[in-house]
Coordinates of C-alpha atoms in Angstrom, one line a residue:
M10 CA 27.2 -0.2 -41.3
L11 CA 25.3 -2.3 -38.8
T12 CA 21.9 -1.0 -38.0
L13 CA 19.1 -2.1 -35.7
T14 CA 15.7 -1.9 -37.4
N15 CA 13.7 -4.3 -35.2
S16 CA 11.3 -2.0 -33.4
G17 CA 10.3 -4.7 -31.0
L18 CA 13.8 -5.2 -29.8
S19 CA 14.5 -1.5 -29.6
D20 CA 11.4 -0.9 -27.5
A21 CA 12.2 -3.8 -25.2
L22 CA 15.7 -2.3 -24.7
V23 CA 14.2 1.0 -23.6
I24 CA 11.6 -0.6 -21.3
L25 CA 14.0 -3.0 -19.6
G26 CA 16.6 -0.2 -19.3
A27 CA 14.0 2.1 -17.7
A28 CA 13.0 -0.6 -15.2
G29 CA 16.7 -1.3 -14.3
L30 CA 17.4 2.4 -13.8
V31 CA 14.2 3.9 -12.5
I32 CA 13.4 1.5 -9.7
P33 CA 16.7 1.6 -7.8
A34 CA 17.3 5.3 -8.5
F35 CA 13.9 6.5 -7.2
A36 CA 14.0 4.0 -4.3
R37 CA 17.4 5.5 -3.2
F38 CA 15.7 8.9 -2.9
R39 CA 12.5 7.3 -1.4
I40 CA 10.4 8.5 -4.3
S41 CA 7.7 6.3 -5.8
P42 CA 8.9 4.6 -9.0
V43 CA 5.5 5.4 -10.4
I44 CA 6.6 8.9 -11.1
G45 CA 9.8 7.7 -12.5
F46 CA 8.1 5.4 -15.1
I47 CA 5.7 8.1 -16.1
L48 CA 8.6 10.6 -16.6
V49 CA 10.5 8.0 -18.6
G50 CA 7.5 7.6 -20.9
A51 CA 7.2 11.4 -21.4
L52 CA 10.9 11.5 -22.1
V53 CA 11.2 8.7 -24.6
G54 CA 7.7 8.9 -26.1
P55 CA 6.5 10.5 -29.3
F56 CA 6.2 14.0 -27.7
G57 CA 9.6 13.8 -26.1
L58 CA 12.8 12.5 -27.7
G59 CA 10.8 10.5 -30.2
S60 CA 9.8 13.7 -31.9
L61 CA 13.5 14.3 -32.7
V62 CA 14.2 11.0 -34.4
P63 CA 13.7 12.3 -38.0
R64 CA 16.5 14.8 -37.4
N65 CA 18.6 12.6 -35.2
P66 CA 18.2 8.9 -36.3
W67 CA 20.4 7.6 -33.5
L68 CA 17.7 8.5 -31.0
Y69 CA 15.6 5.7 -32.5
H70 CA 17.4 3.2 -30.3
I71 CA 16.6 4.9 -27.0
T72 CA 13.0 5.9 -27.8
I73 CA 9.7 4.1 -28.2
S74 CA 9.0 4.0 -31.9
D75 CA 5.4 2.8 -31.7
A76 CA 3.5 3.7 -28.6
H77 CA 0.5 1.6 -29.5
A78 CA 2.6 -1.5 -29.9
I79 CA 3.3 -1.8 -26.2
E80 CA -0.2 -1.0 -25.0
P81 CA -1.2 -4.8 -24.9
F82 CA 1.7 -5.4 -22.4
A83 CA 0.4 -2.5 -20.3
E84 CA -3.1 -4.0 -20.3
F85 CA -1.6 -7.3 -19.3
G86 CA 0.1 -5.6 -16.4
I87 CA -3.2 -4.3 -15.0
I88 CA -4.7 -7.8 -15.5
L89 CA -1.9 -9.4 -13.5
L90 CA -2.4 -6.7 -10.8
L91 CA -6.1 -7.6 -10.4
F92 CA -5.1 -11.3 -10.4
S93 CA -2.7 -10.8 -7.6
I94 CA -5.3 -8.9 -5.6
G95 CA -7.7 -11.8 -6.1
L96 CA -5.1 -14.1 -4.6
E97 CA -5.1 -12.0 -1.4
L98 CA -8.9 -12.2 -1.1
S99 CA -11.5 -14.8 -0.4
F100 CA -15.1 -15.3 -1.4
K101 CA -16.1 -14.8 2.3
R102 CA -14.3 -11.5 2.5
L103 CA -15.6 -10.3 -0.8
W104 CA -19.1 -11.1 0.2
S105 CA -18.6 -9.1 3.4
M106 CA -17.7 -6.1 1.3
R107 CA -20.9 -6.2 -0.8
T108 CA -22.4 -3.1 1.0
L109 CA -19.3 -1.1 0.3
V110 CA -19.0 -2.3 -3.3
F111 CA -22.6 -1.8 -4.4
G112 CA -23.5 0.9 -1.9
V113 CA -20.6 3.4 -1.5
G114 CA -18.9 2.3 -4.7
A115 CA -22.0 2.9 -6.8
A116 CA -22.8 6.2 -5.0
E117 CA -19.3 7.5 -5.5
L118 CA -19.1 6.8 -9.2
L119 CA -22.6 8.2 -10.0
G120 CA -22.3 11.1 -7.5
A121 CA -18.9 12.3 -8.8
G122 CA -19.9 11.6 -12.4
L123 CA -23.1 13.6 -12.2
I124 CA -21.4 16.6 -10.4
L125 CA -18.6 16.7 -12.9
G126 CA -21.0 16.2 -15.8
A127 CA -23.2 19.1 -14.6
V128 CA -20.1 21.4 -14.4
L129 CA -19.0 20.3 -17.9
Y130 CA -22.5 20.8 -19.3
L131 CA -22.5 24.4 -18.0
T132 CA -19.2 25.0 -20.0
G133 CA -21.0 24.2 -23.2
L134 CA -20.7 20.5 -23.7
S135 CA -23.7 18.5 -25.0
T136 CA -25.7 16.4 -22.6
G137 CA -24.2 13.1 -23.9
G138 CA -20.7 14.6 -23.9
A139 CA -21.1 15.9 -20.4
I140 CA -22.4 12.5 -19.1
G141 CA -19.6 10.5 -20.9
L142 CA -16.8 12.8 -19.8
G143 CA -18.2 13.1 -16.2
L144 CA -18.3 9.3 -15.8
A145 CA -14.9 9.0 -17.4
L146 CA -13.3 11.4 -14.9
A147 CA -15.1 9.9 -11.9
L148 CA -13.1 6.7 -12.4
S149 CA -10.0 6.2 -10.2
S150 CA -6.8 4.3 -10.9
T151 CA -6.9 0.6 -9.8
A152 CA -3.3 0.2 -11.0
L153 CA -1.9 2.9 -8.8
V154 CA -4.2 3.2 -5.8
L155 CA -4.2 -0.5 -4.7
P156 CA -0.4 -1.0 -4.7
I157 CA -0.3 2.2 -2.5
A158 CA -3.2 1.5 -0.1
G159 CA -3.3 -2.4 -0.2
T160 CA -6.5 -4.2 0.6
T161 CA -6.3 -4.9 4.3
S162 CA -6.2 -1.4 6.0
A163 CA -9.3 0.7 6.5
V164 CA -8.2 3.0 3.6
G165 CA -7.3 0.1 1.4
K166 CA -10.5 -1.8 2.0
A167 CA -12.7 1.2 1.2
S168 CA -10.6 2.1 -1.9
F169 CA -10.7 -1.5 -3.2
A170 CA -14.5 -1.7 -2.8
M171 CA -15.0 1.5 -4.8
L172 CA -12.5 0.5 -7.5
L173 CA -14.0 -2.9 -7.8
F174 CA -17.4 -1.4 -8.6
E175 CA -15.8 0.9 -11.1
D176 CA -14.2 -2.0 -12.9
L177 CA -17.5 -3.8 -13.0
A178 CA -19.3 -0.7 -14.3
L179 CA -16.8 0.0 -17.1
V180 CA -18.6 -2.1 -19.8
P181 CA -22.0 -0.7 -18.9
I182 CA -20.6 2.8 -19.2
I183 CA -19.2 2.0 -22.6
F184 CA -22.5 0.7 -23.8
L185 CA -24.3 3.7 -22.3
L186 CA -22.1 6.0 -24.4
G187 CA -22.9 4.0 -27.5
A188 CA -26.6 4.4 -26.8
L189 CA -26.1 8.2 -26.4
A190 CA -24.1 8.6 -29.6
P191 CA -25.7 11.0 -32.1
S192 CA -25.2 8.3 -34.8
A193 CA -27.0 5.6 -32.7
A194 CA -30.1 4.2 -34.5
G195 CA -32.4 4.8 -31.5
G196 CA -31.5 4.3 -27.9
E197 CA -33.6 1.1 -27.6
A198 CA -31.1 -1.0 -29.4
G199 CA -28.3 0.2 -27.2
W200 CA -30.2 -0.7 -24.0
I201 CA -31.1 -4.1 -25.4
K202 CA -27.5 -4.8 -26.2
L203 CA -26.5 -3.7 -22.7
A204 CA -29.0 -6.1 -21.0
S205 CA -27.8 -8.9 -23.3
T206 CA -24.2 -8.3 -22.3
L207 CA -25.0 -8.3 -18.6
G208 CA -26.9 -11.5 -19.0
F209 CA -24.1 -13.2 -20.8
G210 CA -21.6 -11.8 -18.3
I211 CA -23.5 -13.3 -15.3
V212 CA -23.6 -16.7 -17.1
T213 CA -19.9 -16.6 -17.9
V214 CA -18.9 -15.7 -14.3
A215 CA -21.0 -18.5 -13.0
I216 CA -19.3 -21.0 -15.4
L217 CA -15.9 -19.7 -14.3
F218 CA -16.8 -20.2 -10.7
V219 CA -18.1 -23.8 -11.1
G220 CA -15.4 -24.8 -13.6
G221 CA -12.6 -23.3 -11.6
R222 CA -13.6 -25.1 -8.4
L223 CA -13.7 -28.4 -10.2
L224 CA -10.6 -28.1 -12.5
L225 CA -8.1 -25.8 -10.8
P226 CA -7.1 -28.0 -7.8
R227 CA -6.5 -31.0 -10.2
M228 CA -4.6 -28.9 -12.7
F229 CA -2.2 -27.4 -10.2
A230 CA -1.8 -30.7 -8.5
Q231 CA -0.5 -32.2 -11.7
A232 CA 1.8 -29.2 -12.3
A233 CA 3.1 -29.5 -8.7
R234 CA 3.9 -33.2 -9.2
T235 CA 6.2 -32.4 -12.1
K236 CA 8.3 -30.1 -9.8
S237 CA 8.8 -27.8 -12.8
P238 CA 8.6 -24.1 -12.1
E239 CA 8.1 -23.4 -15.8
L240 CA 5.0 -25.6 -16.0
F241 CA 3.6 -24.0 -12.8
L242 CA 4.1 -20.6 -14.2
A243 CA 2.5 -21.6 -17.6
A244 CA -0.5 -23.0 -15.7
S245 CA -0.9 -19.8 -13.7
L246 CA -0.7 -17.6 -16.8
L247 CA -3.0 -19.9 -18.7
V248 CA -5.7 -19.5 -16.0
V249 CA -5.4 -15.7 -16.0
I250 CA -5.6 -15.5 -19.8
V251 CA -8.5 -17.9 -20.2
A252 CA -10.6 -16.2 -17.5
S253 CA -9.8 -12.7 -19.0
L254 CA -10.7 -13.9 -22.5
A255 CA -13.9 -15.5 -21.3
T256 CA -15.2 -12.3 -19.6
T257 CA -14.0 -10.2 -22.6
A258 CA -16.0 -12.5 -25.0
A259 CA -19.0 -12.0 -22.8
G260 CA -18.7 -8.3 -23.1
L261 CA -17.2 -7.6 -19.7
S262 CA -13.8 -6.2 -18.8
P263 CA -10.9 -8.7 -18.8
I264 CA -10.0 -7.2 -15.4
V265 CA -13.1 -9.0 -14.0
G266 CA -11.9 -12.3 -15.3
A267 CA -8.4 -11.8 -13.8
L268 CA -9.9 -11.0 -10.4
I269 CA -12.1 -14.1 -10.6
A270 CA -9.1 -16.2 -11.5
G271 CA -7.2 -14.9 -8.5
L272 CA -10.2 -15.6 -6.2
L273 CA -10.5 -19.2 -7.4
I274 CA -6.8 -19.9 -7.0
A275 CA -6.8 -18.3 -3.5
E276 CA -9.2 -21.0 -2.4
T277 CA -6.6 -23.7 -3.2
E278 CA -3.4 -24.6 -1.4
Y279 CA -1.3 -23.4 -4.3
H280 CA -2.0 -19.7 -4.0
G281 CA 1.3 -18.8 -2.2
E282 CA 3.4 -20.4 -5.0
V283 CA 1.3 -18.8 -7.7
E284 CA 1.6 -15.4 -6.1
A285 CA 5.4 -15.7 -5.8
I286 CA 6.0 -17.0 -9.3
T287 CA 3.9 -14.3 -11.1
A288 CA 5.0 -11.3 -9.0
P289 CA 8.0 -10.3 -11.3
F290 CA 5.7 -10.3 -14.4
K291 CA 3.2 -8.1 -12.7
G292 CA 5.7 -5.5 -11.7
L293 CA 7.4 -5.3 -15.1
A294 CA 4.1 -5.1 -17.0
L295 CA 2.8 -2.5 -14.6
G296 CA 5.9 -0.4 -15.3
V297 CA 5.1 -0.7 -19.1
F298 CA 1.6 0.6 -18.4
L299 CA 3.0 3.6 -16.6
I300 CA 5.4 4.3 -19.4
T301 CA 2.5 4.4 -21.8
V302 CA 0.8 6.9 -19.5
G303 CA 3.8 9.1 -19.7
M304 CA 3.9 8.9 -23.5
R305 CA 0.5 10.7 -23.6
L306 CA 2.0 13.7 -21.9
D307 CA 2.8 16.4 -24.5
L308 CA 5.0 18.7 -22.5
N309 CA 4.8 21.4 -25.1
F310 CA 1.0 21.4 -24.8
V311 CA 1.3 21.4 -21.0
L312 CA 3.6 24.5 -21.0
H313 CA 1.3 26.5 -23.3
N314 CA -1.9 25.5 -21.5
W315 CA -0.8 25.1 -17.9
A316 CA -3.5 27.4 -16.4
P317 CA -6.6 25.6 -17.8
L318 CA -5.0 22.2 -17.3
L319 CA -4.2 23.0 -13.7
A320 CA -7.7 24.4 -13.1
A321 CA -9.3 21.3 -14.7
S322 CA -7.1 18.9 -12.6
L323 CA -7.9 20.7 -9.4
L324 CA -11.6 20.7 -10.2
V325 CA -11.7 16.9 -10.8
M326 CA -9.6 16.2 -7.7
L327 CA -11.6 18.4 -5.4
V328 CA -15.0 17.0 -6.6
K329 CA -13.9 13.4 -6.3
A330 CA -12.2 13.9 -2.9
A331 CA -15.2 15.6 -1.5
V332 CA -17.8 13.1 -2.8
T333 CA -15.7 10.1 -1.7
M334 CA -14.9 11.6 1.8
G335 CA -18.6 12.5 2.4
L336 CA -19.9 9.0 1.4
L337 CA -17.3 7.2 3.5
K338 CA -18.1 9.4 6.5
L339 CA -21.8 8.6 6.1
S340 CA -21.1 4.9 5.9
G341 CA -19.5 5.1 9.3
A342 CA -15.7 5.5 8.5
R343 CA -13.5 7.6 10.7
M344 CA -12.9 11.1 9.5
G345 CA -9.2 10.5 9.0
T346 CA -9.8 7.3 7.0
A347 CA -12.5 9.0 4.9
A348 CA -10.2 12.0 4.1
E349 CA -7.2 9.8 3.2
A350 CA -9.2 7.6 0.9
G351 CA -10.9 10.6 -0.7
V352 CA -7.6 12.3 -1.5
L353 CA -6.0 9.1 -2.7
M354 CA -9.0 8.4 -5.1
A355 CA -9.1 11.9 -6.4
S356 CA -7.1 11.5 -9.6
P357 CA -8.6 10.0 -12.8
S358 CA -7.9 6.4 -14.0
E359 CA -6.2 4.5 -16.7
T360 CA -9.7 3.4 -17.7
T361 CA -10.6 7.1 -18.1
L362 CA -8.5 7.0 -21.2
I363 CA -10.5 4.1 -22.5
V364 CA -13.8 5.9 -21.9
L365 CA -12.5 9.1 -23.5
G366 CA -11.6 7.1 -26.6
V367 CA -15.1 5.6 -26.7
A368 CA -16.7 9.0 -26.2
G369 CA -14.6 10.5 -29.0
A370 CA -15.4 7.6 -31.4
A371 CA -19.1 8.0 -30.6
G372 CA -19.0 11.7 -31.5
L373 CA -19.9 12.8 -28.0
I374 CA -16.8 14.9 -27.6
S375 CA -14.5 16.6 -30.1
P376 CA -10.9 15.4 -30.7
S377 CA -9.5 18.6 -29.1
T378 CA -11.6 18.0 -26.0
A379 CA -10.5 14.4 -25.8
A380 CA -6.8 15.5 -26.1
F381 CA -7.2 18.1 -23.4
W382 CA -8.8 15.7 -20.9
T383 CA -6.3 12.9 -21.8
T384 CA -3.5 15.3 -20.7
V385 CA -5.5 16.1 -17.5
T386 CA -5.7 12.3 -16.8
A387 CA -2.0 11.8 -17.4
I388 CA -1.2 14.6 -15.0
G389 CA -3.6 13.2 -12.4
L390 CA -2.0 9.7 -12.7
T391 CA 1.4 11.3 -12.2
A392 CA 0.3 13.1 -9.1
T393 CA -1.3 10.0 -7.4
P394 CA 1.8 9.1 -5.3
L395 CA 1.9 12.7 -4.1
L396 CA -1.8 12.6 -3.3
A397 CA -1.3 9.5 -1.3
K398 CA 1.3 11.3 0.9
A399 CA -1.0 14.3 1.2
G400 CA -3.9 12.1 2.2
R401 CA -1.9 10.5 5.0
L402 CA -0.7 13.9 6.3
I403 CA -4.3 15.2 6.2
A404 CA -5.6 12.1 8.1
Q405 CA -2.9 12.5 10.8
L406 CA -3.8 16.2 11.2
I407 CA -7.5 15.4 11.5
E408 CA -7.0 12.6 14.0
R409 CA -4.5 14.6 16.0
S410 CA -6.9 17.6 16.3
K411 CA -9.7 15.2 17.5
T412 CA -7.6 13.3 20.0
E413 CA -6.0 14.7 23.1
D414 CA -2.5 13.4 23.3
V415 CA -2.4 12.6 27.0
P416 CA -5.7 13.0 29.0
D417 CA -5.5 13.8 32.7
A418 CA -6.8 10.4 33.7
A419 CA -4.1 8.7 31.7
Q420 CA -1.4 10.9 33.4
A421 CA -2.4 9.5 36.7
Q422 CA -1.7 6.0 35.4
V423 CA 1.7 7.1 34.1
H424 CA 2.7 8.1 37.6
A425 CA 2.8 4.5 38.8
G426 CA 3.4 2.5 35.7
T427 CA 5.4 1.7 32.7
V428 CA 5.3 3.8 29.5
I429 CA 5.4 1.9 26.3
I430 CA 6.2 4.1 23.2
G431 CA 5.3 2.3 20.0
F432 CA 2.3 -0.1 20.2
G433 CA 2.8 -2.4 17.3
R434 CA 3.3 -6.2 17.7
V435 CA 6.3 -5.8 20.1
G436 CA 4.6 -3.1 22.2
R437 CA 1.4 -5.3 22.6
T438 CA 3.5 -8.3 23.7
V439 CA 5.2 -6.2 26.4
A440 CA 1.7 -4.9 27.5
D441 CA 0.4 -8.4 27.6
M442 CA 3.1 -9.5 30.0
L443 CA 2.7 -6.5 32.2
R444 CA -1.1 -7.1 32.4
R445 CA -0.5 -10.8 33.2
H446 CA 1.5 -9.7 36.3
G447 CA -0.9 -7.0 37.3
L448 CA 1.4 -4.1 36.5
P449 CA 0.1 -0.8 35.3
Y450 CA 1.2 0.6 32.0
I451 CA 0.3 3.2 29.3
G452 CA 1.0 2.8 25.6
V453 CA 1.6 5.7 23.1
D454 CA 1.5 5.3 19.3
A455 CA 1.4 7.8 16.4
D456 CA -0.7 5.5 14.2
I457 CA -4.3 6.1 14.8
D458 CA -5.3 2.8 13.3
N459 CA -3.0 1.0 15.7
V460 CA -4.5 3.0 18.6
N461 CA -8.1 2.3 17.7
A462 CA -7.4 -1.5 17.2
A463 CA -5.6 -1.7 20.5
R464 CA -8.3 0.1 22.4
R465 CA -10.9 -2.3 20.9
G466 CA -8.7 -5.1 22.3
G467 CA -8.9 -3.5 25.8
Y468 CA -5.4 -2.0 25.9
N469 CA -4.6 1.2 27.7
V470 CA -3.1 3.2 24.8
L471 CA -3.1 6.8 23.7
F472 CA -2.6 8.6 20.4
G473 CA 0.5 10.8 20.3
D474 CA 3.5 11.7 18.2
V475 CA 6.7 11.5 20.2
T476 CA 8.6 13.5 17.7
R477 CA 6.8 16.5 19.3
S478 CA 8.8 17.5 22.3
E479 CA 5.7 18.8 24.2
L480 CA 4.2 15.3 24.1
V481 CA 7.2 13.8 25.8
D482 CA 7.1 16.5 28.4
Q483 CA 3.4 15.8 29.1
L484 CA 4.1 12.1 29.7
N485 CA 5.5 13.0 33.1
L486 CA 8.2 10.4 32.8
G487 CA 9.8 11.5 36.1
H488 CA 7.1 9.6 37.9
A489 CA 7.1 6.5 35.7
K490 CA 8.6 3.2 36.8
A491 CA 10.1 2.4 33.4
L492 CA 10.2 3.5 29.8
V493 CA 10.0 0.9 27.0
L494 CA 10.8 2.0 23.4
T495 CA 9.6 -0.4 20.7
M496 CA 9.4 1.9 17.7
D497 CA 10.7 0.6 14.4
D498 CA 12.7 3.8 13.8
P499 CA 16.3 3.4 15.0
V500 CA 17.2 7.1 14.7
L501 CA 14.2 8.2 16.6
T502 CA 14.8 5.6 19.3
V503 CA 18.4 6.8 19.9
R504 CA 17.3 10.5 19.9
L505 CA 14.5 9.9 22.4
T506 CA 16.7 7.8 24.6
K507 CA 19.3 10.5 24.8
R508 CA 16.7 13.2 25.5
V509 CA 14.9 11.3 28.3
R510 CA 18.2 10.1 29.9
G511 CA 19.3 13.7 30.2
W512 CA 16.0 14.7 31.7
V513 CA 15.4 11.7 34.0
P514 CA 18.8 10.2 34.9
E515 CA 17.4 7.3 37.1
L516 CA 14.6 6.1 34.8
P517 CA 15.1 2.6 33.5
I518 CA 15.0 2.8 29.7
I519 CA 14.6 -0.5 27.8
A520 CA 14.8 -0.1 24.0
R521 CA 14.3 -2.4 21.1
A522 CA 17.4 -2.6 18.9
R523 CA 17.7 -3.9 15.4
D524 CA 21.2 -5.4 15.8
T525 CA 24.2 -5.3 18.0
A526 CA 25.5 -2.1 16.4
H527 CA 22.2 -0.3 17.1
A528 CA 22.2 -1.7 20.6
A529 CA 25.7 -0.3 21.2
E530 CA 24.5 3.1 20.0
L531 CA 21.5 3.0 22.3
Y532 CA 23.8 2.2 25.3
R533 CA 25.9 5.2 24.4
A534 CA 22.8 7.3 24.3
G535 CA 21.8 6.2 27.9
A536 CA 19.6 3.1 27.6
S537 CA 19.5 0.8 30.6
E538 CA 19.0 -2.2 28.3
A539 CA 18.9 -2.5 24.5
V540 CA 17.6 -5.8 23.2
P541 CA 18.7 -6.7 19.7
E542 CA 15.7 -8.4 18.1
A543 CA 17.7 -10.4 15.6
L544 CA 19.9 -11.8 18.4
E545 CA 16.9 -12.8 20.7
S546 CA 15.0 -14.4 17.9
S547 CA 18.1 -16.4 16.8
L548 CA 18.7 -17.5 20.4
Q549 CA 15.0 -18.6 20.8
L550 CA 15.2 -20.6 17.5
S551 CA 18.5 -22.2 18.7
E552 CA 16.8 -23.2 22.0
V553 CA 13.9 -24.9 20.2
V554 CA 16.3 -26.7 17.8
L555 CA 18.5 -28.1 20.6
V556 CA 15.6 -29.3 22.7
D557 CA 14.0 -31.0 19.7
L558 CA 17.3 -32.7 19.0
G559 CA 17.0 -34.4 22.4
L560 CA 19.3 -32.3 24.6
G561 CA 18.2 -31.5 28.1
V562 CA 16.4 -28.3 28.8
G563 CA 18.7 -27.3 31.6
P564 CA 22.0 -27.5 29.6
V565 CA 20.3 -25.9 26.6
I566 CA 19.2 -22.9 28.7
A567 CA 22.6 -22.6 30.2
S568 CA 24.3 -22.5 26.8
I569 CA 21.8 -19.9 25.6
H570 CA 22.7 -17.7 28.6
E571 CA 26.4 -18.2 27.9
K572 CA 25.9 -17.1 24.2
R573 CA 23.9 -14.1 25.4
D574 CA 26.8 -13.1 27.7
E575 CA 29.2 -13.4 24.8
M576 CA 27.1 -11.0 22.8
R577 CA 26.9 -8.6 25.7
K578 CA 30.7 -8.5 25.8
K579 CA 30.7 -7.8 22.1
I580 CA 28.2 -5.0 22.5
K581 CA 30.4 -3.6 25.3
E582 CA 33.4 -3.5 23.0
V583 CA 31.5 -1.9 20.2
A584 CA 30.0 0.7 22.5
G585 CA 33.3 1.4 24.2
M586 CA 31.6 1.0 27.6
E587 CA 33.4 0.5 30.9
R588 CA 30.9 -2.1 32.1
E589 CA 28.8 -4.8 30.5
P590 CA 25.2 -4.0 29.9
R591 CA 23.1 -5.3 32.7
F592 CA 19.4 -5.4 33.6
R593 CA 18.6 -2.7 36.1
R594 CA 16.0 -3.7 38.7
V595 CA 13.3 -1.5 40.1
R596 CA 10.9 -2.0 42.9
V597 CA 7.3 -2.3 41.7
E598 CA 4.4 -2.1 44.2
R599 CA 1.6 -4.5 43.5
G600 CA -1.1 -4.3 46.1
N601 CA 0.7 -4.7 49.5
E602 CA 3.6 -6.6 47.9
E603 CA 6.8 -5.5 46.3
S604 CA 8.6 -7.5 43.6
D605 CA 11.8 -7.1 41.5
V606 CA 11.2 -6.9 37.8
P607 CA 13.8 -6.4 35.1
A608 CA 13.8 -2.9 33.7

């Protein structure tokens, strides 16, 4: 009988199979694949189907036989994640975040760690055990938080700053636990070793910066000249591995080296190619890491101890969320941003598992205590995508309660102007053109960050959620000159068009459409004009190409109009309309003049 005894191939089969099934299946139901990978790990791990292998040998081929064997791949996934984040940053931006990193980041880690440590000390843990466990639980997940929040939004920037400090503090925490160990030969040796490590780390980082600036452009230039994707990929991975090994040898975390490697490559002209070529490896390795997290979940243990596990998880999340939210608010962040970041950062981290292992090896906590909090950490990591959604909902509720949807002063402007619902890039462009011609308008958007950014830019925009019928009623659209819908939600656009058309039959409604089919649907709903964005962008591109090829501007514009008319007829056929879509024209008063503008 043919048997498969190669554990490496068997584990690879399970991991690749999980990636091929989990990602599309969970994406179909709009569920984060993070949860899927963790559940797969729990299912195929040593506490799941793996425990049945002795009685059912055939299960060997669909389970992970050695959980520790795939942990290096998981660590490599986190390294590639930090490397990709470094590619998106710059030294200038990182320097501008120094107050957040070493101010709020340090205060968050120490504050949450001390509070949690004090609570654990009151439960009977030793001083060293309480400090070690408190700091371990105060850490948050870089691998999960940053892909969710990014690094450019207000929430992402704050989260990244705190996570960066935690990654930098990981090695000092480990040495601190070694100094606190009951078996340590005096604390002085531990502190001397810590100072030595920090000194070597600073020298190593400096060498990486100088060497990277001198060598990386030349190395990637040689790789680019060969026009070999394989060589370019090898050079990219070589840089990541060498930088990670260098910081590891100096006693720092390999994550620090990966981030520095990304920052150095980001300063070169090859960062786009490097980012694209390493992205698949990062995603797969991150999936492996999440599977290893799921393998730590003993479902039988969870079922028998669900009450204390739930209480412990809630305690950690509430303390961390409160500390993070309070510190961000004190640093000047908006209440909604502080609340969303606090909830998102509330769960423990993958590095919590590392610190727990160190604390257990140092004798600061018992094996049973380490096992209990390992399960709490795994539960928290699983809940991170749900915390992200909860944080966004809480932020919206906070901002909505603090902001009046339509103030009286703004209603007066609606009476004589254009209402733009959706104030992203398209809405801003429409507002720019209206302002250029001196025409009044009011914008409405449900994203408070968009609203704040637009207000800082001098735009007349309000916060409001048009899915709420009372807001649409308050906009007083019966007195508006025109309604422009630019939301990136085709279903909501059609629904709102139909509702407003039934209420204000004569109001010109101009809507952004994704394609001709969506445009036809909008016309059937009552839109005066639906502009398919794909069509208009392709026509503009064609116009530029024809002019650059030497054709006259007049004939080119005429041919563009002819093509637009052809597409109008097609939309008419799809919509089943009796007439072709046409621009309606409305009279707009501007001072003592009147002018026709397309609606």
